[in-house]
PDB file of C-alpha atoms in Angstrom:
ATOM      1  CA  UNK A 173     150.197 223.991 103.107  1.00  0.00           C
ATOM      2  CA  UNK A 174     148.736 221.035 101.844  1.00  0.00           C
ATOM      3  CA  UNK A 175     148.578 217.979 103.694  1.00  0.00           C
ATOM      4  CA  UNK A 176     147.714 214.116 101.907  1.00  0.00           C
ATOM      5  CA  UNK A 177     146.484 211.727 103.788  1.00  0.00           C
ATOM      6  CA  UNK A 178     148.270 207.926 103.402  1.00  0.00           C
ATOM      7  CA  UNK A 179     145.345 205.663 102.938  1.00  0.00           C
ATOM      8  CA  UNK A 180     147.778 202.584 102.795  1.00  0.00           C
ATOM      9  CA  UNK A 181     147.319 201.360 106.527  1.00  0.00           C
ATOM     10  CA  UNK A 182     143.335 200.721 105.605  1.00  0.00           C
ATOM     11  CA  UNK A 183     144.334 199.479 102.352  1.00  0.00           C
ATOM     12  CA  UNK A 184     145.590 196.466 104.655  1.00  0.00           C
ATOM     13  CA  UNK A 185     142.982 196.014 106.902  1.00  0.00           C
ATOM     14  CA  UNK A 186     140.104 196.422 104.988  1.00  0.00           C
ATOM     15  CA  UNK A 187     138.114 194.973 101.901  1.00  0.00           C
ATOM     16  CA  UNK A 188     135.801 196.007  99.301  1.00  0.00           C
ATOM     17  CA  UNK A 189     136.378 200.053 100.224  1.00  0.00           C
ATOM     18  CA  UNK A 190     138.443 200.886  97.755  1.00  0.00           C
ATOM     19  CA  UNK A 191     136.149 203.208  95.939  1.00  0.00           C
ATOM     20  CA  UNK A 192     135.793 205.081  98.704  1.00  0.00           C
ATOM     21  CA  UNK A 193     139.116 205.349  98.813  1.00  0.00           C
ATOM     22  CA  UNK A 194     139.981 206.393  95.267  1.00  0.00           C
ATOM     23  CA  UNK A 195     137.164 209.000  95.884  1.00  0.00           C
ATOM     24  CA  UNK A 196     139.124 210.428  99.047  1.00  0.00           C
ATOM     25  CA  UNK A 197     142.045 210.024  97.009  1.00  0.00           C
ATOM     26  CA  UNK A 198     140.732 212.302  93.890  1.00  0.00           C
ATOM     27  CA  UNK A 199     138.892 214.928  96.275  1.00  0.00           C
ATOM     28  CA  UNK A 200     142.095 215.526  97.853  1.00  0.00           C
ATOM     29  CA  UNK A 201     144.237 216.549  94.416  1.00  0.00           C
ATOM     30  CA  UNK A 202     145.057 219.904  93.959  1.00  0.00           C
ATOM     31  CA  UNK A 203     142.769 220.254  90.826  1.00  0.00           C
ATOM     32  CA  UNK A 204     142.238 223.712  88.849  1.00  0.00           C
ATOM     33  CA  UNK A 205     138.752 224.738  89.641  1.00  0.00           C
ATOM     34  CA  UNK A 206     136.499 224.971  86.196  1.00  0.00           C
ATOM     35  CA  UNK A 207     133.393 227.262  86.669  1.00  0.00           C
ATOM     36  CA  UNK A 208     131.897 226.717  83.736  1.00  0.00           C
ATOM     37  CA  UNK A 209     129.768 225.771  82.880  1.00  0.00           C
ATOM     38  CA  UNK A 210     127.480 226.712  85.901  1.00  0.00           C
ATOM     39  CA  UNK A 211     125.608 223.973  87.629  1.00  0.00           C
ATOM     40  CA  UNK A 212     123.362 223.089  90.282  1.00  0.00           C
ATOM     41  CA  UNK A 213     122.480 219.640  92.424  1.00  0.00           C
ATOM     42  CA  UNK A 214     119.218 219.837  93.905  1.00  0.00           C
ATOM     43  CA  UNK A 215     117.844 217.088  96.080  1.00  0.00           C
ATOM     44  CA  UNK A 216     114.140 216.464  95.042  1.00  0.00           C
ATOM     45  CA  UNK A 217     113.165 213.890  97.073  1.00  0.00           C
ATOM     46  CA  UNK A 218     114.190 211.347  99.500  1.00  0.00           C
ATOM     47  CA  UNK A 219     115.418 209.440  96.460  1.00  0.00           C
ATOM     48  CA  UNK A 220     115.382 211.932  93.850  1.00  0.00           C
ATOM     49  CA  UNK A 221     118.112 214.166  92.871  1.00  0.00           C
ATOM     50  CA  UNK A 222     118.558 216.426  90.037  1.00  0.00           C
ATOM     51  CA  UNK A 223     121.268 218.315  88.259  1.00  0.00           C
ATOM     52  CA  UNK A 224     120.651 221.182  86.100  1.00  0.00           C
ATOM     53  CA  UNK A 225     123.462 222.623  83.977  1.00  0.00           C
ATOM     54  CA  UNK A 226     123.506 225.794  82.439  1.00  0.00           C
ATOM     55  CA  UNK A 227     124.287 225.669  78.640  1.00  0.00           C
ATOM     56  CA  UNK A 228     122.782 228.506  76.573  1.00  0.00           C
ATOM     57  CA  UNK A 229     123.831 228.240  73.297  1.00  0.00           C
ATOM     58  CA  UNK A 230     124.364 224.669  72.818  1.00  0.00           C
ATOM     59  CA  UNK A 231     121.399 222.133  71.328  1.00  0.00           C
ATOM     60  CA  UNK A 232     120.685 218.850  71.952  1.00  0.00           C
ATOM     61  CA  UNK A 233     122.806 217.737  68.993  1.00  0.00           C
ATOM     62  CA  UNK A 234     125.900 219.838  70.953  1.00  0.00           C
ATOM     63  CA  UNK A 235     125.429 217.744  74.252  1.00  0.00           C
ATOM     64  CA  UNK A 236     126.058 214.102  75.297  1.00  0.00           C
ATOM     65  CA  UNK A 237     125.439 212.179  78.935  1.00  0.00           C
ATOM     66  CA  UNK A 238     127.616 209.232  79.563  1.00  0.00           C
ATOM     67  CA  UNK A 239     126.664 206.720  82.406  1.00  0.00           C
ATOM     68  CA  UNK A 240     129.656 204.867  83.131  1.00  0.00           C
ATOM     69  CA  UNK A 241     130.041 202.660  86.553  1.00  0.00           C
ATOM     70  CA  UNK A 242     129.016 205.145  89.388  1.00  0.00           C
ATOM     71  CA  UNK A 243     130.357 208.249  86.947  1.00  0.00           C
ATOM     72  CA  UNK A 244     128.268 210.729  85.223  1.00  0.00           C
ATOM     73  CA  UNK A 245     129.655 212.631  82.121  1.00  0.00           C
ATOM     74  CA  UNK A 246     127.965 215.319  80.651  1.00  0.00           C
ATOM     75  CA  UNK A 247     129.661 216.713  77.572  1.00  0.00           C
ATOM     76  CA  UNK A 248     129.130 219.350  75.463  1.00  0.00           C
ATOM     77  CA  UNK A 249     131.039 220.447  72.055  1.00  0.00           C
ATOM     78  CA  UNK A 250     129.832 223.185  69.848  1.00  0.00           C
ATOM     79  CA  UNK A 251     130.818 222.834  65.621  1.00  0.00           C
ATOM     80  CA  UNK A 252     131.695 226.458  65.025  1.00  0.00           C
ATOM     81  CA  UNK A 253     129.390 226.822  61.998  1.00  0.00           C
ATOM     82  CA  UNK A 254     129.092 230.777  61.578  1.00  0.00           C
ATOM     83  CA  UNK A 255     131.291 232.760  59.934  1.00  0.00           C
ATOM     84  CA  UNK A 256     129.941 235.948  61.233  1.00  0.00           C
ATOM     85  CA  UNK A 257     132.411 238.716  62.636  1.00  0.00           C
ATOM     86  CA  UNK A 258     131.285 239.328  66.298  1.00  0.00           C
ATOM     87  CA  UNK A 259     131.631 242.894  67.228  1.00  0.00           C
ATOM     88  CA  UNK A 260     131.375 241.586  70.970  1.00  0.00           C
ATOM     89  CA  UNK A 261     131.743 237.722  71.951  1.00  0.00           C
ATOM     90  CA  UNK A 262     129.420 237.309  75.535  1.00  0.00           C
ATOM     91  CA  UNK A 263     127.937 233.452  75.297  1.00  0.00           C
ATOM     92  CA  UNK A 264     130.560 231.284  75.500  1.00  0.00           C
ATOM     93  CA  UNK A 265     130.193 227.964  73.227  1.00  0.00           C
ATOM     94  CA  UNK A 266     133.557 226.711  74.336  1.00  0.00           C
ATOM     95  CA  UNK A 267     133.443 222.692  74.834  1.00  0.00           C
ATOM     96  CA  UNK A 268     133.096 221.587  78.172  1.00  0.00           C
ATOM     97  CA  UNK A 269     133.423 218.205  80.036  1.00  0.00           C
ATOM     98  CA  UNK A 270     131.378 217.403  83.460  1.00  0.00           C
ATOM     99  CA  UNK A 271     132.089 214.699  85.780  1.00  0.00           C
ATOM    100  CA  UNK A 272     129.663 213.654  88.439  1.00  0.00           C
ATOM    101  CA  UNK A 273     130.653 210.312  91.507  1.00  0.00           C
ATOM    102  CA  UNK A 274     127.523 208.834  91.709  1.00  0.00           C
ATOM    103  CA  UNK A 275     126.554 206.224  94.404  1.00  0.00           C
ATOM    104  CA  UNK A 276     126.277 202.475  93.832  1.00  0.00           C
ATOM    105  CA  UNK A 277     122.195 202.483  93.301  1.00  0.00           C
ATOM    106  CA  UNK A 278     121.610 206.148  92.073  1.00  0.00           C
ATOM    107  CA  UNK A 279     120.397 205.535  88.391  1.00  0.00           C
ATOM    108  CA  UNK A 280     119.936 208.441  85.249  1.00  0.00           C
ATOM    109  CA  UNK A 281     116.173 208.346  85.050  1.00  0.00           C
ATOM    110  CA  UNK A 282     115.906 211.071  82.385  1.00  0.00           C
ATOM    111  CA  UNK A 283     117.254 214.462  81.027  1.00  0.00           C
ATOM    112  CA  UNK A 284     115.896 217.257  78.860  1.00  0.00           C
ATOM    113  CA  UNK A 285     116.676 220.581  77.324  1.00  0.00           C
ATOM    114  CA  UNK A 286     114.351 223.848  78.090  1.00  0.00           C
ATOM    115  CA  UNK A 287     115.474 227.689  78.155  1.00  0.00           C
ATOM    116  CA  UNK A 288     118.813 226.710  78.207  1.00  0.00           C
ATOM    117  CA  UNK A 289     118.933 224.278  80.812  1.00  0.00           C
ATOM    118  CA  UNK A 290     120.015 220.942  80.407  1.00  0.00           C
ATOM    119  CA  UNK A 291     118.116 218.883  83.609  1.00  0.00           C
ATOM    120  CA  UNK A 292     119.551 215.448  84.327  1.00  0.00           C
ATOM    121  CA  UNK A 293     117.277 213.753  86.394  1.00  0.00           C
ATOM    122  CA  UNK A 294     118.776 210.654  89.006  1.00  0.00           C
ATOM    123  CA  UNK A 295     116.727 208.235  91.201  1.00  0.00           C
ATOM    124  CA  UNK A 296     118.517 206.235  94.092  1.00  0.00           C
ATOM    125  CA  UNK A 297     117.192 203.120  93.874  1.00  0.00           C
ATOM    126  CA  UNK A 298     117.954 200.360  96.864  1.00  0.00           C
ATOM    127  CA  UNK A 299     117.438 196.860  95.678  1.00  0.00           C
ATOM    128  CA  UNK A 300     115.217 195.246  98.258  1.00  0.00           C
ATOM    129  CA  UNK A 301     117.166 193.133  99.863  1.00  0.00           C
ATOM    130  CA  UNK A 302     120.209 195.919 101.349  1.00  0.00           C
ATOM    131  CA  UNK A 303     117.007 198.445 102.422  1.00  0.00           C
ATOM    132  CA  UNK A 304     116.117 198.113 106.073  1.00  0.00           C
ATOM    133  CA  UNK A 305     113.614 194.959 106.792  1.00  0.00           C
ATOM    134  CA  UNK A 306     111.679 194.502 110.583  1.00  0.00           C
ATOM    135  CA  UNK A 307     112.923 191.731 112.133  1.00  0.00           C
ATOM    136  CA  UNK A 308     109.479 190.359 114.682  1.00  0.00           C
ATOM    137  CA  UNK A 309     110.484 189.348 118.178  1.00  0.00           C
ATOM    138  CA  UNK A 310     109.798 185.761 118.931  1.00  0.00           C
ATOM    139  CA  UNK A 311     110.350 182.286 118.543  1.00  0.00           C
ATOM    140  CA  UNK A 312     113.803 181.947 116.195  1.00  0.00           C
ATOM    141  CA  UNK A 313     113.132 179.796 112.688  1.00  0.00           C
ATOM    142  CA  UNK A 314     115.500 177.309 114.448  1.00  0.00           C
ATOM    143  CA  UNK A 315     113.794 176.592 117.428  1.00  0.00           C
ATOM    144  CA  UNK A 316     110.650 176.620 115.682  1.00  0.00           C
ATOM    145  CA  UNK A 317     111.912 173.485 113.183  1.00  0.00           C
ATOM    146  CA  UNK A 318     113.520 171.933 116.383  1.00  0.00           C
ATOM    147  CA  UNK A 319     109.846 172.041 118.131  1.00  0.00           C
ATOM    148  CA  UNK A 320     108.530 170.278 114.680  1.00  0.00           C
ATOM    149  CA  UNK A 321     111.257 167.759 113.973  1.00  0.00           C
ATOM    150  CA  UNK A 322     111.053 166.020 117.766  1.00  0.00           C
ATOM    151  CA  UNK A 323     109.610 163.187 117.906  1.00  0.00           C
ATOM    152  CA  UNK A 324     106.005 163.389 120.572  1.00  0.00           C
ATOM    153  CA  UNK A 325     106.758 160.849 123.586  1.00  0.00           C
ATOM    154  CA  UNK A 326     103.583 159.341 125.316  1.00  0.00           C
ATOM    155  CA  UNK A 327     104.501 158.246 128.761  1.00  0.00           C
ATOM    156  CA  UNK A 328     103.928 155.104 129.972  1.00  0.00           C
ATOM    157  CA  UNK A 329     101.570 154.339 133.128  1.00  0.00           C
ATOM    158  CA  UNK A 330     103.096 155.543 136.299  1.00  0.00           C
ATOM    159  CA  UNK A 331     102.672 153.727 139.443  1.00  0.00           C
ATOM    160  CA  UNK A 332     102.142 154.930 142.372  1.00  0.00           C
ATOM    161  CA  UNK A 333     103.434 153.744 145.234  1.00  0.00           C
TER     162      UNK A 333
END
């Protein structure tokens, strides 16, 4: 038995998280498991990733890589050019399409095809304004401005009684 979660109450109290709820809804849908072509997702560094897909028999002209907003689509379509009669046809050449959901700041930095493996390089590029920054401890900027703007007062002569 499969339970589906209702995210409607969260929509009422949150703003800007639509993409997260869409990802969760898509993940809980029952989908046919397509295991072809096989692929690996590799974390190559702190901010570097690689998707490697086994595409034996496909050439560069048969493959397409499209990066739409937060979605990477890798498709392959092989034109049947051969009129050969196969005694055994074990190398799959059927069309495919793989979709990968990407985080907001993941960019495709390149792709290569070598020895039947398509490698797509990905890099997480967080903008400077979103990176954590260290805040020095000391007087706040507002306090420093007040000190600079306050006029200096000269005390008049004091009378001693």
